[in-house]
Coordinates of C-alpha atoms in Angstrom, one line a residue:
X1 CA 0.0 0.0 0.0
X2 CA 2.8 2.5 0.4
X3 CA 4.8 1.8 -2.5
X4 CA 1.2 2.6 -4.3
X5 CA 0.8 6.0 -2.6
X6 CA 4.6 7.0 -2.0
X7 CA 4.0 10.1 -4.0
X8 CA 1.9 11.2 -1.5
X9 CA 4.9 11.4 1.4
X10 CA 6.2 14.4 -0.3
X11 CA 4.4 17.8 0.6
X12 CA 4.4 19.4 -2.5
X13 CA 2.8 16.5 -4.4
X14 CA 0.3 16.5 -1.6
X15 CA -0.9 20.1 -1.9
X16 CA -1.0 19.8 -5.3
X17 CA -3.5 16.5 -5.6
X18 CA -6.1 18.1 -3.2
X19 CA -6.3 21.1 -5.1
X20 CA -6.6 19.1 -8.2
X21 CA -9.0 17.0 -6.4
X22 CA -11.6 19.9 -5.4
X23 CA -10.9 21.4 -9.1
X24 CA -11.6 18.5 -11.3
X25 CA -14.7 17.7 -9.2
X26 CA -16.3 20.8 -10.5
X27 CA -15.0 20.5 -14.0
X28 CA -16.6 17.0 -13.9
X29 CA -19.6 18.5 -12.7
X30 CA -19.7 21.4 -15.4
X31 CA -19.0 18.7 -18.6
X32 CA -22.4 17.0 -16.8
X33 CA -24.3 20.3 -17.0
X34 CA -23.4 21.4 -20.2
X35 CA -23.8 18.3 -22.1
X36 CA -27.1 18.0 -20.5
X37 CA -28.4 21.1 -21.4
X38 CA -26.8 21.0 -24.8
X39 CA -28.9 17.4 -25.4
X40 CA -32.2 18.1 -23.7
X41 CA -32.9 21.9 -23.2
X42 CA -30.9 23.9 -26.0
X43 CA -32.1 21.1 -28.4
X44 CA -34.4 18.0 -28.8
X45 CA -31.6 15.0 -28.0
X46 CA -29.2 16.0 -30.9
X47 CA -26.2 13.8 -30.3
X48 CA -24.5 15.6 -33.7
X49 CA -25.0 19.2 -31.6
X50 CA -23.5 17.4 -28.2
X51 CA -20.3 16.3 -30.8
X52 CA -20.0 19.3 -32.1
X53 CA -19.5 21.1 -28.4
X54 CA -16.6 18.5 -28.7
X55 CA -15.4 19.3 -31.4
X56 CA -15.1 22.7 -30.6
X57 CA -13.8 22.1 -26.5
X58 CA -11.3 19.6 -27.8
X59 CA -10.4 21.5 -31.4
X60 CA -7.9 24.2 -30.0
X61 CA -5.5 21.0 -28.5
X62 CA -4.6 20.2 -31.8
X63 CA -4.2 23.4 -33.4
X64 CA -2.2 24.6 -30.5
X65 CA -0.3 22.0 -29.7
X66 CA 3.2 23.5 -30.8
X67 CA 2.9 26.7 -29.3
X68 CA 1.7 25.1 -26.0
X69 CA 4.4 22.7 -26.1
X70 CA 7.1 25.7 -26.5
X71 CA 5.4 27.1 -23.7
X72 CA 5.4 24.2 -21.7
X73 CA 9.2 24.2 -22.1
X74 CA 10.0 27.7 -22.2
X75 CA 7.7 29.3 -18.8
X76 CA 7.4 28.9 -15.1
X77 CA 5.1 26.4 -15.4
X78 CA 3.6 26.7 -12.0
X79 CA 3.0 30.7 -13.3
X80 CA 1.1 29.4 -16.4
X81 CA -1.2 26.9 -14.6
X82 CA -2.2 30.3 -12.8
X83 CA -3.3 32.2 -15.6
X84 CA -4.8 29.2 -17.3
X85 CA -6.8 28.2 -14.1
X86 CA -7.7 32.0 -13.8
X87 CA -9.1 31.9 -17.2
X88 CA -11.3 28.8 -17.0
X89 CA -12.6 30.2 -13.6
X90 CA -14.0 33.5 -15.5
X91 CA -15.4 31.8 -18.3
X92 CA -17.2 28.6 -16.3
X93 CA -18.7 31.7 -13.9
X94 CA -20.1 33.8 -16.9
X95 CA -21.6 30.5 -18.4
X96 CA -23.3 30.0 -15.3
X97 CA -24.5 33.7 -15.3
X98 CA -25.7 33.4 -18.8
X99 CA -27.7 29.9 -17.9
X100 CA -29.4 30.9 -15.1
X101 CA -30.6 33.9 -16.2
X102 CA -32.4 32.1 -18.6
X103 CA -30.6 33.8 -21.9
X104 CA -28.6 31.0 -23.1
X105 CA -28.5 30.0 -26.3
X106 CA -26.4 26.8 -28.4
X107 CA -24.2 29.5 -30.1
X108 CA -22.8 30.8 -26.9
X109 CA -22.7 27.5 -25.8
X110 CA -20.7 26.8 -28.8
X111 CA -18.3 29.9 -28.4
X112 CA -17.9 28.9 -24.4
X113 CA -16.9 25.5 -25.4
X114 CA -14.1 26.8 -27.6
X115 CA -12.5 29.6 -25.4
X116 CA -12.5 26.8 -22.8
X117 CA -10.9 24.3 -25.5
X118 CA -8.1 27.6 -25.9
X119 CA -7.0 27.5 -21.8
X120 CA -7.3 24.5 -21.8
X121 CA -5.2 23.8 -25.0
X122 CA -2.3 25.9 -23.1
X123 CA -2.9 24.2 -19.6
X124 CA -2.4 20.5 -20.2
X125 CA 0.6 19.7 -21.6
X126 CA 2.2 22.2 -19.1
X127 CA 0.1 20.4 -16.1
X128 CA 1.4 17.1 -17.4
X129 CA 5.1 18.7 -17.4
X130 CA 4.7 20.3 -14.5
X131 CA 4.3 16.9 -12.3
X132 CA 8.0 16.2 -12.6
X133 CA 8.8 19.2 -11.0
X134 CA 6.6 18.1 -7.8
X135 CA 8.1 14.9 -7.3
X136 CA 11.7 12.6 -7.7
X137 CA 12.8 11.0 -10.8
X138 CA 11.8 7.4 -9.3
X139 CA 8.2 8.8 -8.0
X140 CA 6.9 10.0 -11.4
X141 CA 5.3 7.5 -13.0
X142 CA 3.9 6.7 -9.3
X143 CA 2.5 10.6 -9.3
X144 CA 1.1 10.4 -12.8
X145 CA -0.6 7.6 -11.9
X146 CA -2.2 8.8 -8.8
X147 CA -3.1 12.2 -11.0
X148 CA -5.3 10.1 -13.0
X149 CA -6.6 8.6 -9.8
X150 CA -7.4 12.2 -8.3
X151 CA -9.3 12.7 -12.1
X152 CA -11.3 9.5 -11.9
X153 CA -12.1 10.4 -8.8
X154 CA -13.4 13.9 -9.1
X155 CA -15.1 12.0 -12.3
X156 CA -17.2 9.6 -9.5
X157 CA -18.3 12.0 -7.4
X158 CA -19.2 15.5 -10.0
X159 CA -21.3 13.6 -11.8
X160 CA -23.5 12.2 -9.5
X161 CA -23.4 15.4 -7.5
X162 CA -24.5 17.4 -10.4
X163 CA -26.9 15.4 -11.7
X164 CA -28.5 15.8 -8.1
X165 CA -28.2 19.4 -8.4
X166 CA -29.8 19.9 -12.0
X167 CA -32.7 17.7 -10.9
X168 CA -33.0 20.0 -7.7
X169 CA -32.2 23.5 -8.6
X170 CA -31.3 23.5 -12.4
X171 CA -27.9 23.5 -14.6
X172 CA -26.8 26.8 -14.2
X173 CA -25.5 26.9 -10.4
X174 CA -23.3 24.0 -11.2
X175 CA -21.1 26.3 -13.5
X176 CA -20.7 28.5 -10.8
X177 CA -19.6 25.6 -8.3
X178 CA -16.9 24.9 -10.6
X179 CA -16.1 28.4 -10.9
X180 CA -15.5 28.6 -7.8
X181 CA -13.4 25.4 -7.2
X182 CA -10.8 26.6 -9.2
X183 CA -9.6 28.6 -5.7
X184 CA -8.6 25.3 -4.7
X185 CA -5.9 24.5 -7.5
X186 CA -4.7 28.0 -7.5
X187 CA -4.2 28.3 -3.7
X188 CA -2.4 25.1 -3.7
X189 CA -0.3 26.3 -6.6
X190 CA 0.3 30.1 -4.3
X191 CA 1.6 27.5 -1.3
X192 CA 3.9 25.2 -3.0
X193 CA 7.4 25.2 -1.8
X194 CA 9.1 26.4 -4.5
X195 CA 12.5 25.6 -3.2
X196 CA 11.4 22.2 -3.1
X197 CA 10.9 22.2 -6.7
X198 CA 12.5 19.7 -9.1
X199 CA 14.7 21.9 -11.2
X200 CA 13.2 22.0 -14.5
X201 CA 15.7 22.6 -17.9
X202 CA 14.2 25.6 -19.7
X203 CA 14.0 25.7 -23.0
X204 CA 16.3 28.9 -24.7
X205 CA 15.0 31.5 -27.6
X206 CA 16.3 29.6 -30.7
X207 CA 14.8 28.2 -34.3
X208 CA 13.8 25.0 -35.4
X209 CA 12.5 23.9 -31.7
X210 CA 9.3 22.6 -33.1
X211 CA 11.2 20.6 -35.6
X212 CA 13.0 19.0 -32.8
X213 CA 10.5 17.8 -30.8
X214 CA 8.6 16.2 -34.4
X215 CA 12.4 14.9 -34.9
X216 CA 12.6 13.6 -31.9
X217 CA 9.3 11.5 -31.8
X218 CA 9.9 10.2 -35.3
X219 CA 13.0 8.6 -34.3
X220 CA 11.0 7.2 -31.1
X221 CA 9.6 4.0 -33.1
X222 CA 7.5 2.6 -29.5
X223 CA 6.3 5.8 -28.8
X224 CA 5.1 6.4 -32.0
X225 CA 3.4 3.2 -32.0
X226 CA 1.8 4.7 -28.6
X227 CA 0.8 7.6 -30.3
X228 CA -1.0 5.6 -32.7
X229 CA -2.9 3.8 -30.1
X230 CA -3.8 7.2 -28.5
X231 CA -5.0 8.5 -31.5
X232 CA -7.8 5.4 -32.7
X233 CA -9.0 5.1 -29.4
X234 CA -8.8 8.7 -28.2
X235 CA -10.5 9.9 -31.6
X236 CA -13.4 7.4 -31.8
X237 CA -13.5 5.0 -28.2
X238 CA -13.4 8.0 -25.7
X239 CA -16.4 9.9 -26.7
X240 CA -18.1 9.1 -23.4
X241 CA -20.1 11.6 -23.0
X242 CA -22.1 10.8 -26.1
X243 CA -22.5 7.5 -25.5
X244 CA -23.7 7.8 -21.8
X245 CA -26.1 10.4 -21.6
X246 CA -27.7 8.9 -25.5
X247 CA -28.0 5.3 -23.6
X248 CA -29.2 6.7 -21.0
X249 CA -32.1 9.1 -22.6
X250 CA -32.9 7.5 -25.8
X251 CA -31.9 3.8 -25.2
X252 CA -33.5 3.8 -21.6
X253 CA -35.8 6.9 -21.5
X254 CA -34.0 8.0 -17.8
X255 CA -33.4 11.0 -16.7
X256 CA -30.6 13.3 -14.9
X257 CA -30.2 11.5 -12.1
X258 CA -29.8 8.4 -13.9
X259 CA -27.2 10.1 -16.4
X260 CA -25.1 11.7 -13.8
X261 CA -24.9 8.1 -12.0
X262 CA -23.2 6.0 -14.9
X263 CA -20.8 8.8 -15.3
X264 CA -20.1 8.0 -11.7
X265 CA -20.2 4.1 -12.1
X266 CA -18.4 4.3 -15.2
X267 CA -15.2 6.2 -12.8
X268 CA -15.7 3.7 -10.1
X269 CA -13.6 0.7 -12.5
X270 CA -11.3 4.0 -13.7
X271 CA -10.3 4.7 -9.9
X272 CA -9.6 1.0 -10.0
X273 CA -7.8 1.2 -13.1
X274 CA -5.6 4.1 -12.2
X275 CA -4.7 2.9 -8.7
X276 CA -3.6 -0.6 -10.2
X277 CA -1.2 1.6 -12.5
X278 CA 0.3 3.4 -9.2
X279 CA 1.4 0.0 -7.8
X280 CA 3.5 -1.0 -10.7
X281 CA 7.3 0.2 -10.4
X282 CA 7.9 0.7 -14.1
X283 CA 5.2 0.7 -17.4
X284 CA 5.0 -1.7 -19.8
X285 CA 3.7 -1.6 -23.8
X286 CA 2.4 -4.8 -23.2
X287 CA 0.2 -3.7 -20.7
X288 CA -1.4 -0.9 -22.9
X289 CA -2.1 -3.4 -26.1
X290 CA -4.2 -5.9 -23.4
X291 CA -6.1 -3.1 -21.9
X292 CA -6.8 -1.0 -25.3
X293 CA -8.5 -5.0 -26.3
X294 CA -10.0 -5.5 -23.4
X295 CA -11.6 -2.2 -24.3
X296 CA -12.8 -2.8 -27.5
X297 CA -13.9 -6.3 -25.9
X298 CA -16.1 -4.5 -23.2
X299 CA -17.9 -1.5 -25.2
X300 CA -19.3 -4.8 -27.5
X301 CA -20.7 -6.1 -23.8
X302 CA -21.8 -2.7 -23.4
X303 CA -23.4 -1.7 -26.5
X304 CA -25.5 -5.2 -26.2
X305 CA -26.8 -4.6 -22.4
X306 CA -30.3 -5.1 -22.5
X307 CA -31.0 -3.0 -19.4
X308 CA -29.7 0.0 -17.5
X309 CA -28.5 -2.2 -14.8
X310 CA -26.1 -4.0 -17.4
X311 CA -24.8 -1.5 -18.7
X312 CA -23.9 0.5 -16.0
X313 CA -21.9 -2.6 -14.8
X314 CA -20.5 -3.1 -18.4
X315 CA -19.4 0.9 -17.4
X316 CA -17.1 -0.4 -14.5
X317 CA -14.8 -2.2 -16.6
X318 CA -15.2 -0.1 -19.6
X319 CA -13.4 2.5 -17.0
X320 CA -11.0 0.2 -15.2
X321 CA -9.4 -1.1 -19.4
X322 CA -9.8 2.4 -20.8
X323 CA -7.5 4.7 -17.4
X324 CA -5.1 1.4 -17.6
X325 CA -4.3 2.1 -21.1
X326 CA -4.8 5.5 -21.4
X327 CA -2.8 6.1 -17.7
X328 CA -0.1 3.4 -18.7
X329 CA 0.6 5.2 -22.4
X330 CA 0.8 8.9 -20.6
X331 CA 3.3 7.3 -18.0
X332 CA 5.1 5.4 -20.5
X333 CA 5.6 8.4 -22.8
X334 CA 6.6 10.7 -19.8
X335 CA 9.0 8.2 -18.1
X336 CA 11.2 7.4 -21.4
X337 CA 11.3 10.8 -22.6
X338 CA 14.4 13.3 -22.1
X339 CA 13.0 15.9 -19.8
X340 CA 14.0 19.0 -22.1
X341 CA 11.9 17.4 -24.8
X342 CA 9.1 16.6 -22.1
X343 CA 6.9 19.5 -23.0
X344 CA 6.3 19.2 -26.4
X345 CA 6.2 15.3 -26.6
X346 CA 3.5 15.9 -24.1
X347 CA 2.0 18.8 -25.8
X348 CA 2.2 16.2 -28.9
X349 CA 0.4 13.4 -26.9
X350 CA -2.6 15.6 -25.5
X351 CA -2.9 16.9 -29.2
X352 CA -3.1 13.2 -30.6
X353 CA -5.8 12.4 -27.7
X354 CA -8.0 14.8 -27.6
X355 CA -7.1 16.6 -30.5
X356 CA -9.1 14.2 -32.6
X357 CA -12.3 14.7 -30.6
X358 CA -13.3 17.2 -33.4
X359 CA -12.9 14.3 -36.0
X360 CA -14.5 11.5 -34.0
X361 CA -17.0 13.2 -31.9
X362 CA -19.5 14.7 -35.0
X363 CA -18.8 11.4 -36.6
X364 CA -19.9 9.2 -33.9
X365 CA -22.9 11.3 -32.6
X366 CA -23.9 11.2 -36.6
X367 CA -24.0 7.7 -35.7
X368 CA -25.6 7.6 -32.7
X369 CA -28.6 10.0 -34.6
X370 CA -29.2 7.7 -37.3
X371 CA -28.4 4.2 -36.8
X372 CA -29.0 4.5 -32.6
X373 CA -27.0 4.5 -29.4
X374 CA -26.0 1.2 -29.4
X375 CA -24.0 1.3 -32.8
X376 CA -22.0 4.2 -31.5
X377 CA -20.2 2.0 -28.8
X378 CA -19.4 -0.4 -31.5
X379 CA -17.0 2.3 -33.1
X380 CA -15.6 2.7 -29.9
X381 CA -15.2 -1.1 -29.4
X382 CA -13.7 -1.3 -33.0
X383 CA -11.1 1.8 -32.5
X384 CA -9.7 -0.4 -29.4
X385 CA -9.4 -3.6 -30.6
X386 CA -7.7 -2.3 -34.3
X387 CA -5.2 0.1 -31.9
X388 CA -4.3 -3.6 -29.7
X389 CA -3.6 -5.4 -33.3
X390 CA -1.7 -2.3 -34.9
X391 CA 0.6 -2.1 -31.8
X392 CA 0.6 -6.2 -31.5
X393 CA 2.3 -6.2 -34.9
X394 CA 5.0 -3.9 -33.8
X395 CA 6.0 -6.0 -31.4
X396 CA 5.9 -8.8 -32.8
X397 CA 8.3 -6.9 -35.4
X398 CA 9.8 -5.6 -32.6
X399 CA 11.1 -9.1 -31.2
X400 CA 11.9 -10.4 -35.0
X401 CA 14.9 -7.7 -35.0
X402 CA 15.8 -8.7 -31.5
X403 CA 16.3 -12.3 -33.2
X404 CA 18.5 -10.9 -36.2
X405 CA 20.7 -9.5 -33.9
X406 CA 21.2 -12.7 -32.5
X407 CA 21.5 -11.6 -28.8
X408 CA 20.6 -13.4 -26.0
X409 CA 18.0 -11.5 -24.2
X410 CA 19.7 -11.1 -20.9
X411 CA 22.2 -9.2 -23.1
X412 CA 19.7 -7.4 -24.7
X413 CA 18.0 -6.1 -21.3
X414 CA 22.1 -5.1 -20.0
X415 CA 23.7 -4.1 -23.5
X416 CA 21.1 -1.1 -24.3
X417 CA 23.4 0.6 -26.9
X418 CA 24.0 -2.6 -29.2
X419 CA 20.2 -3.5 -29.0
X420 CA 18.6 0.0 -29.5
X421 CA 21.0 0.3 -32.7
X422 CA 19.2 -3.0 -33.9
X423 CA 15.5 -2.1 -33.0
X424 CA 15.2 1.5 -33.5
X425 CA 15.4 3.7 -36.9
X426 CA 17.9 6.3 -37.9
X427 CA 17.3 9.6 -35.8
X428 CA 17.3 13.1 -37.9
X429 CA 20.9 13.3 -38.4
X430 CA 21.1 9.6 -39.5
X431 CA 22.2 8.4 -36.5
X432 CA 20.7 5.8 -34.3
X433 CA 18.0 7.3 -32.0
X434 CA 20.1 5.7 -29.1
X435 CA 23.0 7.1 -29.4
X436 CA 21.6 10.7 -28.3
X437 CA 20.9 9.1 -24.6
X438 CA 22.5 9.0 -21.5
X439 CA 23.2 5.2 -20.3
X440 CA 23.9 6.3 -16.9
X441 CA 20.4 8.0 -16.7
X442 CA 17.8 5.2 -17.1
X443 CA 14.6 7.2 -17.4
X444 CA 16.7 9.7 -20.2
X445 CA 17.6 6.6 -22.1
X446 CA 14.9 6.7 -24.8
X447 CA 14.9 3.5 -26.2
X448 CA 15.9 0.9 -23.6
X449 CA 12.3 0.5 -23.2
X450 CA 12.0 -0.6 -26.5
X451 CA 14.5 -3.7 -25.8
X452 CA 13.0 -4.8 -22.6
X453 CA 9.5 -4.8 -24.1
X454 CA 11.0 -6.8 -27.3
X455 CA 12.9 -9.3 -24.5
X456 CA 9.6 -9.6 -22.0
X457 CA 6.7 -9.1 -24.8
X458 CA 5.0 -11.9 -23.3
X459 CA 4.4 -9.9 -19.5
X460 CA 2.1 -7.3 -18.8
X461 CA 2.8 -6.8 -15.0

């Protein structure tokens, strides 16, 4: 049990998970409220209108992506979470001025979907950066596992909560809860210790920086394969919120309390997902393809529940498979990269995930429109189990080079230098990728993973 919550021993971590804790409770509970008023009050059900607010939240990742990476790299990132926090504070408070007074309409909900999509474009590749400046080099895949537990967390209880508080008192004063729940983040970010801080590399003025971080994930063959994964499932398996609350209104004919409980349920197997992910020492690809096709195998169970009682339990596993793969590929691709590259590869990944919400989202509430809730989780189930095969077959490929070298694989998990020449592509000045690492710094070593996971494909513990 410590090992699992070790993180939590150091005082800066602490501070930092409450106030995340309090915060993403209210964001969870805003998401609930607007995608409930965007499906049953600002229109008549209209799944294509509730992908569209997606689309438009999730749109500004992907355009943004390098200049938020750059920024990630370049600022104080504890003064950028600030403003970003400050911003989503003012704009969740004027939505929930504009609700209750009654003169909402889908347009502004469309315009306060993207200006949130814009902070939050700039805020989280710099909050995923800015966990290795909280904790040790050994404690930071345990802390970014226990970030996605504080998430799934606030993701049980804001839903529930607000679907209580719709029923009760209406949509809008659940904006203004999460307005003002952002006091919690930013006064834990106004106590933090800053000489306790893990020295960050900053990233100086210069050309090409961009290019570099592209460079450098092209020459990364396991994580773009990771990437890959992030992307299929990410674009067309994570639309959640379209396939809850359209199960839960047109498959079942329930209400709000109903919907705001199997976002709730749905976090109870992500909690368990996440907190299984803090226990291991070190991530493994293997572990990502199994629970990306245990994914796809579940939203199939899912999407054939004859009842509301089904599905919400097909729910708890849905969550447990989709935070261990999704928690297990953003540790793996923080852990192996070299931390002056961290905030762009980062900036990268959160493009790549929710970045192709504005593809996926319209597309699979089309679908959920037309053909009915039910085929809407099979895309999901399909983008899963194709993203399991598509990474299966580069390992597989993976371990055939590992033969051609002809090295035992004992050698090939203690020689690093020999093996990632044999596994990995040229990097961008046709070198191997490997020989720009450190092999006296394990976590800087970018493609030892890759060698391990070739020697061990066969365990996913």
């Amino acid at each position: 049990m410590s090992a699992m919550f070790r993180s939590m021993k150091i005082f800066n971590y602490r501070l930092w998970f409450a106030g995340a804790l309090v915060s993403n409770t209210g964001a969870w509970m805003q998401r609930t409220a607007q995608d409930w008023i965007v499906l049953t009050e600002l229109t008549d059900r209209d799944a294509v209108a509730l992908g569209i607010t997606m689309a438009l939240q999730f749109g500004p990742i992907l355009l943004l992506m390098p200049v938020s990476g750059l920024i990630a790299d370049r600022f104080d990132r504890r003064r950028v979470l600030m403003w970003t926090q400050v911003s989503q504070c003012v704009l969740a408070l004027g939505m929930g001025v504009l609700v209750i007074s009654g003169q909402a309409q889908l347009w502004q909900v469309y315009a306060f979907a993207l200006l949130l999509g814009i902070a939050t474009a700039i805020d989280a590749p710099v909050r995923q950066a800015f966990v290795s400046e909280l904790v040790t080099d050994a404690d930071l895949s345990n802390a970014v596992a226990l970030n996605a537990t504080s998430f799934q967390s606030a993701r049980l209880i804001g839903p529930a909560v607000a679907g209580v508080l719709i029923a009760w008192i209406g949509s809008g004063p659940v904006f203004i809860v999460n307005g003002i729940s952002f006091a919690a983040v930013l006064l834990s970010l106004a106590f933090i210790r800053r000489g306790q801080l893990v020295a960050a590399p900053r990233l100086a003025r210069a050309k090409g920086q961009i290019r570099d971080g592209l460079r450098y994930v092209s020459s990364r063959g396991d994580i773009l394969v990771v990437l890959v994964m992030v992307f299929l499932v990410g674009t067309f398996g994570f639309n959640f919120p379209i396939f809850i609350s359209t199960m839960s209104t047109v498959e079942f004919g329930l209400g709000a309390t109903e919907f705001g409980f199997l976002s709730s349920i749905m976090a109870v197997g992500a909690i368990i997902g996440s907190l299984l992910a803090a226990r291991r020492e070190r991530v493994r690809l293997g572990v990502i393809i199994v629970a990306s096709a245990a994914f796809g195998a579940i939203c199939v169970l899912a999407a054939l529940a004859p009842n509301y009682g089904l599905f919400a339990a097909a729910l708890v596993i849905v969550g447990a498979a989709s935070l261990t793969m999704m928690n297990t590929a953003n540790a793996y691709v923080q852990t192996t990269t070299e931390p002056a590259m961290r905030g762009r590869v980062m900036a990268l990944y959160m493009a790549i995930f929710a970045g192709g919400t504005p593809l996926g989202a319209p597309a699979v509430g089309w679908v959920a429109n037309e053909f009915g809730p039910r085929w809407s989780l099979g895309i999901g189930a399909f983008s899963g189990i194709l993203a399991a095969a598509i990474a299966g077959v580069w390992m597989l490929r993976a371990r055939r080079h590992r033969n051609a070298a002809a090295l035992p694989a004992a050698e090939i998990a203690t020689t690093a230098t020999t093996t990632e020449v044999a596994l990995l592509p040229a990097g961008p000045e046709g070198t191997s990728a490997a020989a720009t690492t450190d092999p006296e710094k394990p976590r800087d070593l970018a493609t030892r993973e890759i060698a391990i996971v070739a020697a061990t494909a066969g365990r996913t513990s």
